Coordinates of C-alpha atoms in Angstrom, one line a residue:
X1187 CA -11.1 3.1 -28.5
X1188 CA -11.9 3.4 -24.9
X1189 CA -10.7 0.7 -22.5
X1190 CA -13.5 -0.2 -20.1
X1191 CA -11.9 -3.2 -18.4
X1192 CA -8.5 -4.7 -17.9
X1193 CA -8.1 -8.4 -18.7
X1194 CA -5.1 -10.8 -18.7
X1195 CA -3.2 -12.1 -21.7
X1196 CA -3.9 -15.9 -21.9
X1197 CA -1.5 -17.2 -24.6
X1198 CA 1.9 -16.6 -26.1
X1199 CA 0.3 -15.8 -29.5
X1200 CA -1.8 -13.1 -27.8
X1201 CA 1.2 -11.7 -26.1
X1202 CA 3.3 -11.5 -29.3
X1203 CA 0.5 -9.8 -31.2
X1204 CA -0.4 -7.3 -28.4
X1205 CA -0.5 -3.6 -29.4
X1206 CA -1.3 -0.6 -27.3
X1207 CA -4.3 1.5 -27.9
X1208 CA -3.9 5.1 -28.9
X1209 CA -5.5 6.5 -25.9
X1210 CA -3.6 7.2 -22.7
X1211 CA -4.9 5.5 -19.5
X1212 CA -5.9 7.3 -16.3
X1213 CA -3.0 6.0 -14.3
X1214 CA -1.3 7.9 -11.5
X1215 CA 2.5 7.9 -11.4
X1216 CA 4.3 6.3 -8.5
X1217 CA 4.4 8.9 -5.7
X1218 CA 7.5 9.6 -3.6
X1219 CA 7.9 8.7 0.1
X1220 CA 10.3 10.1 2.7
X1221 CA 13.6 8.3 2.9
X1222 CA 12.9 7.0 6.4
X1223 CA 10.2 4.9 8.1
X1224 CA 9.0 4.1 11.6
X1225 CA 9.0 0.6 13.0
X1226 CA 5.5 -0.5 13.8
X1227 CA 6.5 -1.8 17.2
X1228 CA 7.5 1.8 18.1
X1229 CA 4.3 3.4 17.0
X1230 CA 1.9 4.4 19.8
X1231 CA -1.6 5.5 18.7
X1232 CA -2.1 8.0 21.5
X1233 CA 1.4 9.2 22.4
X1234 CA 1.7 12.9 21.8
X1235 CA 4.3 14.1 19.3
X1236 CA 5.6 10.7 18.3
X1237 CA 9.4 10.7 18.4
X1238 CA 10.5 7.1 17.7
X1239 CA 13.8 6.3 16.1
X1240 CA 13.7 7.1 12.4
X1241 CA 15.0 4.3 10.3
X1242 CA 16.5 5.0 6.9
X1243 CA 14.6 2.9 4.2
X1244 CA 17.9 1.7 2.6
X1245 CA 18.6 -1.7 4.2
X1246 CA 15.2 -2.1 5.9
X1247 CA 13.3 -5.4 5.3
X1248 CA 10.4 -5.0 2.9
X1249 CA 6.8 -6.1 2.8
X1250 CA 5.1 -7.4 -0.3
X1251 CA 1.5 -8.5 -0.7
X1252 CA 0.4 -10.7 -3.5
X1253 CA -3.3 -10.4 -4.3
X1254 CA -4.9 -13.7 -5.3
X1255 CA -8.7 -13.9 -5.2
X1256 CA -11.0 -16.3 -7.0
X1257 CA -8.9 -16.2 -10.2
X1258 CA -8.7 -12.4 -10.2
X1259 CA -10.4 -9.8 -12.5
X1260 CA -13.6 -9.6 -10.5
X1261 CA -15.4 -6.2 -10.2
X1262 CA -11.9 -4.6 -9.7
X1263 CA -11.2 -5.1 -13.5
X1264 CA -13.5 -2.2 -14.6
X1265 CA -11.6 1.0 -15.3
X1266 CA -14.4 3.3 -14.3
X1267 CA -15.7 1.2 -11.5
X1268 CA -19.0 -0.6 -11.1
X1269 CA -22.3 -0.4 -9.2
X1270 CA -21.7 -2.8 -6.4
X1271 CA -20.8 -2.7 -2.7
X1272 CA -19.2 -5.0 -0.2
X1273 CA -16.2 -5.6 -2.5
X1274 CA -12.7 -6.3 -1.3
X1275 CA -10.6 -3.2 -0.7
X1276 CA -7.2 -2.6 0.9
X1277 CA -6.3 0.4 3.1
X1278 CA -3.1 -0.5 5.1
X1279 CA -0.9 0.9 2.3
X1280 CA 1.6 2.7 4.6
X1281 CA 3.3 -0.6 5.6
X1282 CA 3.5 -2.0 2.0
X1283 CA 6.4 -1.7 -0.4
X1284 CA 5.2 -3.8 -3.3
X1285 CA 1.8 -5.0 -4.5
X1286 CA 1.5 -8.0 -6.9
X1287 CA -1.7 -8.8 -8.8
X1288 CA -1.8 -12.5 -9.4
X1289 CA -3.8 -14.9 -11.5
X1290 CA -3.2 -18.2 -13.3
X1291 CA -3.3 -16.6 -16.7
X1292 CA -0.1 -16.3 -18.8
X1293 CA 0.4 -12.6 -18.3
X1294 CA -1.5 -10.9 -15.5
X1295 CA -2.0 -7.2 -16.1
X1296 CA -2.9 -5.3 -12.8
X1297 CA -6.3 -3.5 -13.0
X1298 CA -6.1 0.3 -13.2
X1299 CA -7.8 0.7 -9.8
X1300 CA -5.2 -1.3 -8.0
X1301 CA -2.3 0.6 -9.7
X1302 CA -3.8 4.0 -8.8
X1303 CA -4.6 3.0 -5.1
X1304 CA -1.0 1.7 -4.7
X1305 CA 0.8 4.5 -6.5
X1306 CA -0.9 7.2 -4.5
X1307 CA 0.7 5.7 -1.4
X1308 CA 4.1 5.2 -3.0
X1309 CA 3.7 1.4 -3.5
X1310 CA 5.1 -0.4 -6.5
X1311 CA 2.7 -2.6 -8.5
X1312 CA 3.9 -5.8 -10.3
X1313 CA 2.0 -7.9 -12.8
X1314 CA 2.6 -11.7 -13.0
X1315 CA 4.0 -14.0 -15.7
X1316 CA 3.1 -17.6 -15.0
X1317 CA 3.5 -20.9 -16.8
X1318 CA 2.4 -24.2 -15.3
X1319 CA 2.7 -27.9 -15.8
X1320 CA 2.9 -29.5 -19.3
X1321 CA 1.4 -26.5 -21.0
X1322 CA 4.1 -24.3 -19.4
X1323 CA 6.9 -26.5 -20.6
X1324 CA 5.5 -26.5 -24.1
X1325 CA 5.3 -22.7 -24.1
X1326 CA 8.9 -22.2 -23.1
X1327 CA 10.0 -24.8 -25.8
X1328 CA 8.3 -22.5 -28.3
X1329 CA 9.9 -19.4 -26.9
X1330 CA 13.4 -20.8 -26.8
X1331 CA 13.2 -22.5 -30.2
X1332 CA 13.9 -19.1 -31.7
X1333 CA 15.6 -16.4 -29.6
X1334 CA 14.1 -13.8 -31.8
X1335 CA 10.7 -14.9 -30.5
X1336 CA 12.2 -14.7 -27.0
X1337 CA 13.4 -11.2 -27.6
X1338 CA 10.0 -10.2 -29.0
X1339 CA 8.2 -11.6 -25.9
X1340 CA 10.6 -9.6 -23.6
X1341 CA 9.9 -6.4 -25.7
X1342 CA 6.1 -7.0 -25.4
X1343 CA 6.4 -7.4 -21.6
X1344 CA 8.2 -4.1 -21.4
X1345 CA 5.7 -2.4 -23.7
X1346 CA 2.7 -3.7 -21.7
X1347 CA 4.3 -2.5 -18.4
X1348 CA 5.0 0.9 -19.9
X1349 CA 1.6 1.3 -21.3
X1350 CA -0.4 0.4 -18.2
X1351 CA 2.2 2.2 -16.0
X1352 CA 2.8 -0.6 -13.5
X1353 CA 6.3 -1.4 -12.2
X1354 CA 7.5 -4.8 -13.2
X1355 CA 6.7 -8.5 -12.9
X1356 CA 6.6 -11.6 -10.7
X1357 CA 8.1 -14.4 -12.8
X1358 CA 6.5 -17.7 -11.8
X1359 CA 7.7 -20.7 -13.8
X1360 CA 5.9 -23.7 -12.2
X1361 CA 6.9 -26.3 -14.8
X1362 CA 10.0 -28.3 -15.7
X1363 CA 12.6 -26.9 -18.1
X1364 CA 15.0 -28.8 -20.4
X1365 CA 18.5 -28.5 -19.2
X1366 CA 19.6 -26.7 -22.3
X1367 CA 16.9 -24.0 -21.6
X1368 CA 18.0 -23.1 -18.1
X1369 CA 20.6 -20.7 -19.4
X1370 CA 18.0 -19.3 -21.8
X1371 CA 15.7 -18.6 -18.8
X1372 CA 18.4 -16.8 -16.9
X1373 CA 19.2 -14.7 -19.9
X1374 CA 15.5 -13.9 -20.3
X1375 CA 15.2 -12.7 -16.8
X1376 CA 18.3 -10.6 -17.1
X1377 CA 17.2 -9.2 -20.4
X1378 CA 13.8 -8.3 -19.1
X1379 CA 15.2 -6.6 -16.0
X1380 CA 17.6 -4.6 -18.0
X1381 CA 15.1 -3.4 -20.6
X1382 CA 12.5 -2.6 -18.0
X1383 CA 15.0 -0.4 -16.1
X1384 CA 15.8 1.6 -19.3
X1385 CA 12.1 2.8 -19.4
X1386 CA 11.1 2.5 -15.7
X1387 CA 14.1 3.1 -13.5
X1388 CA 12.4 1.9 -10.3
X1389 CA 11.0 -1.3 -12.0
X1390 CA 11.5 -4.8 -10.4
X1391 CA 11.5 -8.4 -11.6
X1392 CA 11.0 -10.9 -8.8
X1393 CA 11.5 -14.7 -9.2
X1394 CA 9.2 -17.2 -7.6
X1395 CA 10.9 -20.2 -5.9
X1396 CA 9.8 -23.0 -8.2
X1397 CA 11.8 -24.7 -11.0
X1398 CA 15.4 -25.6 -10.2
X1399 CA 18.1 -23.7 -12.1
X1400 CA 20.4 -26.7 -11.7
X1401 CA 18.2 -29.7 -12.8
X1402 CA 15.2 -28.1 -14.6
X1403 CA 12.9 -30.1 -12.2
X1404 CA 10.0 -28.4 -10.5
X1405 CA 11.2 -28.6 -6.9
X1406 CA 10.2 -25.8 -4.5
X1407 CA 13.1 -25.1 -2.2
X1408 CA 11.6 -22.9 0.6
X1409 CA 15.1 -21.3 0.9
X1410 CA 17.7 -19.5 -1.2
X1411 CA 20.2 -22.0 -2.4
X1412 CA 22.0 -23.3 -5.5
X1413 CA 18.8 -24.4 -7.1
X1414 CA 17.5 -20.8 -7.4
X1415 CA 20.5 -18.6 -6.8
X1416 CA 21.2 -18.0 -10.5
X1417 CA 17.6 -16.7 -11.0
X1418 CA 18.0 -14.6 -7.8
X1419 CA 21.1 -13.0 -9.2
X1420 CA 19.4 -12.1 -12.4
X1421 CA 16.4 -10.5 -10.7
X1422 CA 15.6 -7.8 -8.1
X1423 CA 14.4 -10.4 -5.6
X1424 CA 13.1 -13.9 -4.9
X1425 CA 9.7 -14.9 -3.5
X1426 CA 10.3 -18.0 -1.4
X1427 CA 7.7 -20.8 -1.2
X1428 CA 5.6 -21.0 2.0
X1429 CA 6.6 -24.3 3.5
X1430 CA 9.9 -23.1 5.1
X1431 CA 11.3 -23.9 8.5
X1432 CA 13.5 -21.6 10.5
X1433 CA 16.7 -23.4 9.4
X1434 CA 15.7 -22.5 5.8
X1435 CA 15.8 -18.8 6.7
X1436 CA 19.2 -19.2 8.3
X1437 CA 20.6 -20.8 5.1
X1438 CA 18.9 -18.1 3.0
X1439 CA 20.6 -15.3 5.0
X1440 CA 24.0 -17.0 4.5
X1441 CA 23.4 -17.5 0.7
X1442 CA 22.0 -14.0 0.1
X1443 CA 25.2 -12.2 1.2
X1444 CA 24.6 -8.5 1.1
X1445 CA 21.1 -8.9 -0.5
X1446 CA 19.2 -10.3 2.5
X1447 CA 16.4 -7.8 2.1
X1448 CA 15.9 -9.0 -1.5
X1449 CA 14.7 -12.4 -0.2
X1450 CA 10.9 -12.3 0.3
X1451 CA 9.8 -15.2 2.6
X1452 CA 6.4 -16.4 1.6
X1453 CA 3.5 -16.5 4.0
X1454 CA 0.2 -18.0 2.7
X1455 CA -2.7 -16.5 4.6
X1456 CA -4.8 -19.5 3.6
X1457 CA -2.3 -21.6 5.6
X1458 CA -1.7 -24.3 3.0
X1459 CA 0.9 -26.4 4.8
X1460 CA 2.0 -23.4 6.9
X1461 CA 0.8 -21.1 9.6
X1462 CA -2.1 -19.0 8.2
X1463 CA -5.2 -16.9 9.0
X1464 CA -5.0 -14.7 12.1
X1465 CA -1.8 -16.5 13.2
X1466 CA 0.3 -15.2 10.3
X1467 CA 2.0 -12.8 12.7
X1468 CA 3.8 -15.8 14.2
X1469 CA 5.6 -16.3 10.8
X1470 CA 6.5 -12.6 10.5
X1471 CA 8.0 -12.7 14.0
X1472 CA 10.4 -15.4 12.9
X1473 CA 11.1 -13.8 9.5
X1474 CA 12.0 -10.4 11.0
X1475 CA 14.5 -12.1 13.4
X1476 CA 16.7 -12.5 10.4
X1477 CA 15.9 -9.1 8.8
X1478 CA 14.4 -10.8 5.8
X1479 CA 11.6 -9.3 3.7
X1480 CA 8.2 -10.9 3.6
X1481 CA 5.7 -11.8 0.8
X1482 CA 2.2 -12.1 2.1
X1483 CA 0.2 -14.2 -0.3
X1484 CA -3.6 -13.9 -0.6
X1485 CA -4.3 -11.3 2.1
X1486 CA -7.9 -11.1 0.8
X1487 CA -8.5 -14.2 3.0
X1488 CA -10.0 -11.7 5.4
X1489 CA -12.7 -11.1 2.9
X1490 CA -13.0 -14.2 0.8
X1491 CA -13.7 -16.6 3.7
X1492 CA -16.4 -14.5 5.2
X1493 CA -20.1 -15.4 4.8
X1494 CA -21.1 -12.0 6.1
X1495 CA -19.1 -9.5 4.1
X1496 CA -20.3 -6.7 6.4
X1497 CA -17.8 -8.0 9.0
X1498 CA -14.8 -7.5 6.7
X1499 CA -13.4 -4.4 8.3
X1500 CA -13.4 -6.0 11.7
X1501 CA -11.6 -9.1 10.5
X1502 CA -9.2 -7.1 8.3
X1503 CA -8.3 -4.8 11.2
X1504 CA -7.7 -7.8 13.5
X1505 CA -5.4 -9.4 11.0
X1506 CA -3.3 -6.4 10.3
X1507 CA -3.2 -5.2 14.0
X1508 CA -1.3 -8.4 14.8
X1509 CA 1.2 -7.7 11.9
X1510 CA 2.0 -4.0 12.6
X1511 CA 4.7 -4.7 15.2
X1512 CA 6.7 -6.4 12.5
X1513 CA 6.1 -3.9 9.7
X1514 CA 7.6 -0.5 8.8
X1515 CA 5.3 2.6 8.5
X1516 CA 6.3 4.6 5.4
X1517 CA 6.0 8.4 5.4
X1518 CA 4.2 10.6 2.8
X1519 CA 6.3 13.6 1.7
X1520 CA 4.7 15.1 -1.5
X1521 CA 2.9 18.5 -1.5
X1522 CA 0.2 19.5 -2.2
X1523 CA -1.4 16.8 -0.1
X1524 CA -5.1 16.2 -0.1
X1525 CA -7.3 13.4 1.1
X1526 CA -11.0 12.8 1.7
X1527 CA -10.2 9.4 3.3
X1528 CA -12.5 7.5 0.9
X1529 CA -11.7 3.8 0.6
X1530 CA -12.9 3.4 -3.0
X1531 CA -16.5 2.4 -2.4
X1532 CA -19.8 3.6 -1.0
X1533 CA -23.4 2.8 -0.4
X1534 CA -24.0 6.2 -2.1
X1535 CA -21.8 8.9 -3.8
X1536 CA -21.3 12.4 -2.6
X1537 CA -19.6 15.3 -4.4
X1538 CA -18.8 18.5 -2.6
X1539 CA -21.2 17.9 0.2
X1540 CA -24.1 17.1 -2.2
X1541 CA -25.5 13.6 -2.7
X1542 CA -24.9 12.8 -6.4
X1543 CA -26.1 9.2 -6.5
X1544 CA -28.0 6.7 -4.3
X1545 CA -26.4 3.8 -6.1
X1546 CA -23.7 1.7 -4.4
X1547 CA -20.4 2.0 -6.2
X1548 CA -16.9 0.5 -6.2
X1549 CA -13.9 2.1 -7.9
X1550 CA -10.4 1.6 -6.4
X1551 CA -9.1 4.6 -8.4
X1552 CA -11.2 6.7 -6.1
X1553 CA -9.5 5.4 -3.0
X1554 CA -7.9 8.4 -1.2
X1555 CA -4.7 8.5 0.8
X1556 CA -5.3 6.6 4.0
X1557 CA -4.0 7.4 7.6
X1558 CA -0.6 6.2 8.6
X1559 CA -2.3 3.6 10.7
X1560 CA -5.9 3.3 9.7
X1561 CA -7.0 1.1 12.5
X1562 CA -6.6 1.1 16.3
X1563 CA -3.6 -0.8 17.5
X1564 CA -5.1 -1.2 20.9
X1565 CA -6.8 -4.6 21.0
X1566 CA -10.2 -4.0 22.4
X1567 CA -13.9 -3.6 21.7
X1568 CA -13.7 0.2 21.4
X1569 CA -11.6 1.1 18.4
X1570 CA -10.2 4.6 18.5
X1571 CA -10.4 5.1 14.7
X1572 CA -12.7 3.6 12.1
X1573 CA -14.3 4.3 8.7
X1574 CA -17.8 5.5 8.1
X1575 CA -19.7 4.6 4.9
X1576 CA -22.2 7.2 3.7
X1577 CA -20.9 10.3 5.5
X1578 CA -18.5 12.2 3.2
X1579 CA -17.6 15.5 1.6
X1580 CA -16.5 13.7 -1.5
X1581 CA -16.6 10.0 -2.3
X1582 CA -18.3 7.3 -0.3
X1583 CA -17.1 7.7 3.3
X1584 CA -14.9 9.4 5.8
X1585 CA -12.7 8.9 8.9
X1586 CA -14.3 8.6 12.3
X1587 CA -12.4 9.3 15.6
X1588 CA -14.3 7.6 18.4
X1589 CA -13.0 9.7 21.2
X1590 CA -13.0 8.7 24.8
X1591 CA -15.9 9.6 27.1
X1592 CA -13.7 9.5 30.3
X1593 CA -10.5 11.2 29.2
X1594 CA -9.5 13.4 26.3
X1595 CA -8.1 11.2 23.6
X1596 CA -5.3 12.0 21.3
X1597 CA -5.6 10.5 17.8
X1598 CA -2.7 10.6 15.3
X1599 CA -3.9 10.8 11.7
X1600 CA -0.5 11.0 9.9
X1601 CA 3.2 10.8 10.6
X1602 CA 4.6 12.7 7.6
X1603 CA 7.4 14.7 6.2
X1604 CA 6.0 17.8 4.5
X1605 CA 8.7 20.4 3.9
X1606 CA 7.4 24.0 4.0
X1607 CA 9.7 26.6 2.5
X1608 CA 7.7 29.9 2.9
X1609 CA 4.0 29.7 3.8
X1610 CA 1.9 26.9 5.3
X1611 CA -1.6 26.3 4.0
X1612 CA -3.5 23.9 6.2
X1613 CA -7.2 22.9 6.1
X1614 CA -9.1 20.2 7.9
X1615 CA -12.8 19.7 7.8
X1616 CA -14.6 17.9 10.6
X1617 CA -18.1 17.2 11.8
X1618 CA -19.0 17.1 15.5
X1619 CA -21.6 14.5 16.5
X1620 CA -22.5 16.1 19.8
X1621 CA -23.3 19.8 20.5
X1622 CA -20.5 21.9 22.0
X1623 CA -17.9 19.2 21.3
X1624 CA -14.4 20.4 22.0
X1625 CA -11.6 19.3 19.8
X1626 CA -8.0 20.4 19.1
X1627 CA -6.0 20.1 16.0
X1628 CA -2.3 19.4 16.6
X1629 CA 0.5 20.0 14.1
X1630 CA 3.9 18.7 15.1
X1631 CA 6.8 20.3 13.2
X1632 CA 10.6 20.6 13.1
X1633 CA 12.4 23.9 12.5
X1634 CA 15.2 24.1 10.0
X1635 CA 17.7 23.0 12.7
X1636 CA 15.7 19.9 13.6
X1637 CA 14.2 21.3 16.8
X1638 CA 10.6 20.1 17.5
X1639 CA 7.7 22.5 18.1
X1640 CA 3.9 22.4 17.7
X1641 CA 0.9 24.4 16.9
X1642 CA -2.5 23.7 18.5
X1643 CA -5.8 25.2 17.5
X1644 CA -9.5 24.3 17.6
X1645 CA -12.7 25.0 19.5
X1646 CA -13.7 24.7 23.1
X1647 CA -17.3 24.7 24.4
X1648 CA -19.8 26.9 22.6
X1649 CA -17.8 27.3 19.4
X1650 CA -15.0 29.3 21.2
X1651 CA -12.0 29.3 18.8
X1652 CA -8.5 29.2 20.2
X1653 CA -5.0 29.1 18.9
X1654 CA -2.1 27.8 21.1
X1655 CA -3.6 28.5 24.5
X1656 CA -1.2 25.9 26.0
X1657 CA 1.5 26.6 28.5
X1658 CA 4.0 24.3 26.8
X1659 CA 7.2 26.1 25.8
X1660 CA 7.2 24.2 22.5
X1661 CA 3.9 25.6 21.5
X1662 CA 4.4 28.6 19.2
X1663 CA 2.4 31.2 17.4
X1664 CA 3.8 31.7 13.9
X1665 CA 4.2 35.0 12.1
X1666 CA 1.4 36.4 9.9
X1667 CA -1.1 33.8 11.2
X1668 CA -4.6 33.8 9.7
X1669 CA -6.8 31.2 11.3
X1670 CA -10.5 30.9 10.4
X1671 CA -13.3 28.6 11.3
X1672 CA -16.4 28.3 8.9
X1673 CA -19.4 26.1 8.8
X1674 CA -20.8 24.5 5.6
X1675 CA -23.5 21.8 5.4
X1676 CA -22.9 20.7 9.0
X1677 CA -19.1 20.5 8.5
X1678 CA -16.6 22.7 10.3
X1679 CA -13.6 23.9 8.2
X1680 CA -10.5 24.8 10.2
X1681 CA -8.3 26.9 7.9
X1682 CA -4.8 28.1 8.8
X1683 CA -2.3 30.2 6.8
X1684 CA 1.0 31.2 8.3
X1685 CA 4.6 31.9 7.6
X1686 CA 6.7 28.8 8.1
X1687 CA 10.1 27.3 7.2
X1688 CA 10.4 23.8 8.5
X1689 CA 8.8 20.4 8.2
X1690 CA 5.3 19.1 9.3
X1691 CA 6.0 15.7 10.8
X1692 CA 2.7 14.9 12.5
X1693 CA -1.0 15.7 12.2
X1694 CA -3.3 14.7 15.1
X1695 CA -6.6 15.6 16.7
X1696 CA -7.6 15.5 20.4
X1697 CA -11.3 15.0 21.0
X1698 CA -13.4 13.8 23.9
X1699 CA -16.4 12.8 21.7
X1700 CA -16.8 11.1 18.4
X1701 CA -15.7 13.3 15.5
X1702 CA -15.8 12.8 11.7
X1703 CA -12.9 13.9 9.5
X1704 CA -14.0 14.6 5.9
X1705 CA -11.0 16.3 4.3
X1706 CA -7.4 17.2 5.0
X1707 CA -5.3 19.6 2.8
X1708 CA -1.7 20.7 3.3
X1709 CA 0.4 22.8 0.9
X1710 CA 3.4 25.1 0.8
X1711 CA 3.3 28.6 -0.7
X1712 CA 6.2 27.8 -3.0
X1713 CA 3.9 25.3 -4.8
X1714 CA 1.3 27.9 -5.7

């Protein structure tokens, strides 16, 4: 039986009777990232050969987003996408550690598209288990009336997670518990976490700051304290409620001990009794003072509150631009690496340069790897980088560098960590929007001893190819270089093959005029 859509599990009975279908699902495994990141405050869009301090990921505060939109399971629920446009998408994946799909159903299973989009970028995906109010209290009375039933529920949660290939759960108990069931709840959390890690080593269980583990009363704490510390100790982290004050963060740091980064401080973008909207960065500024992690709830506010959905990218970029100084940019490291920059939707569909459909479409599984910073961090009316719908080599859109009409503009596409052990294969396909446009492709690299160098190549004037015509001592010409430039369907393919032992750490383009980027491919000969 083919699964065409992903839907939640709405009752305990449905959960206990759940069985996987025989077919395997088209889900991408979680991809690796480099073991270091770059602090957003240190990232400069147009600085050549970025050399900020590399920060080891271990011990860095984390960033979690919790997707809550109109009850969930909108057009994102379809496994093979849908014929629609102007849907919500997300593309700032490089600064995210964990993505939670949230709804008010008992067990929220993340749709396949979200899992694939996140996993491509090395982002974990969690489902949600939620119980609320009187019905929630009744459900846990049923579960704990027979511990065999509790164990069966835990086993089903693990099976569901393994089958859909997501990475754990947010546990949200927003109802009162009987005193005698507090210990049962702690045991349930610990049991679920242990069993998940036996089948998914990187899995996580995160507790939401809700019911007290001392009194069983539903009292949101807005800090880590004795009311929720037992749950915190049984889990991989805690998601604090949104109505905190700075003194709550100070107490949380004290109570967390050596697990400060496992405390995710809630920020509600809708601003319910807290700072929200485009001012959310003010909350992050305070949270990061204490090296705490952050949980951004309902980031789809940038889409959901708009009457004119065509303005989504503008509002989305404005929102995240303000947050980047407080976030950590993660680094792709897996070869082969290939992206067409598609954001998982389009007003039409293109396959290998050819128009394949005039229908609008939306399928988050088709979202390709996005740039390290897919927006311009300079706050102005002339963004240096943007997305173009309808122009593509494959998918629904491509990347556009907007250039600078007065001075040559340097655009960083990726900070990366691609280790090359023998032979570099590099391809980038671009489209010039004005005749005789000059542009230069820039590869920043480290040799085996960690010394930086670069390769520059491209065209000048009337299609005059060049390779490393710079006077800079760090600009090298590698051995056995083969560099070709070909034209296909209006797109220019720069293709480089050369001997190399080292690491590609930066990919950038310098252009005076607007330029489209339709494809980027990097590989090492040892992978062939």
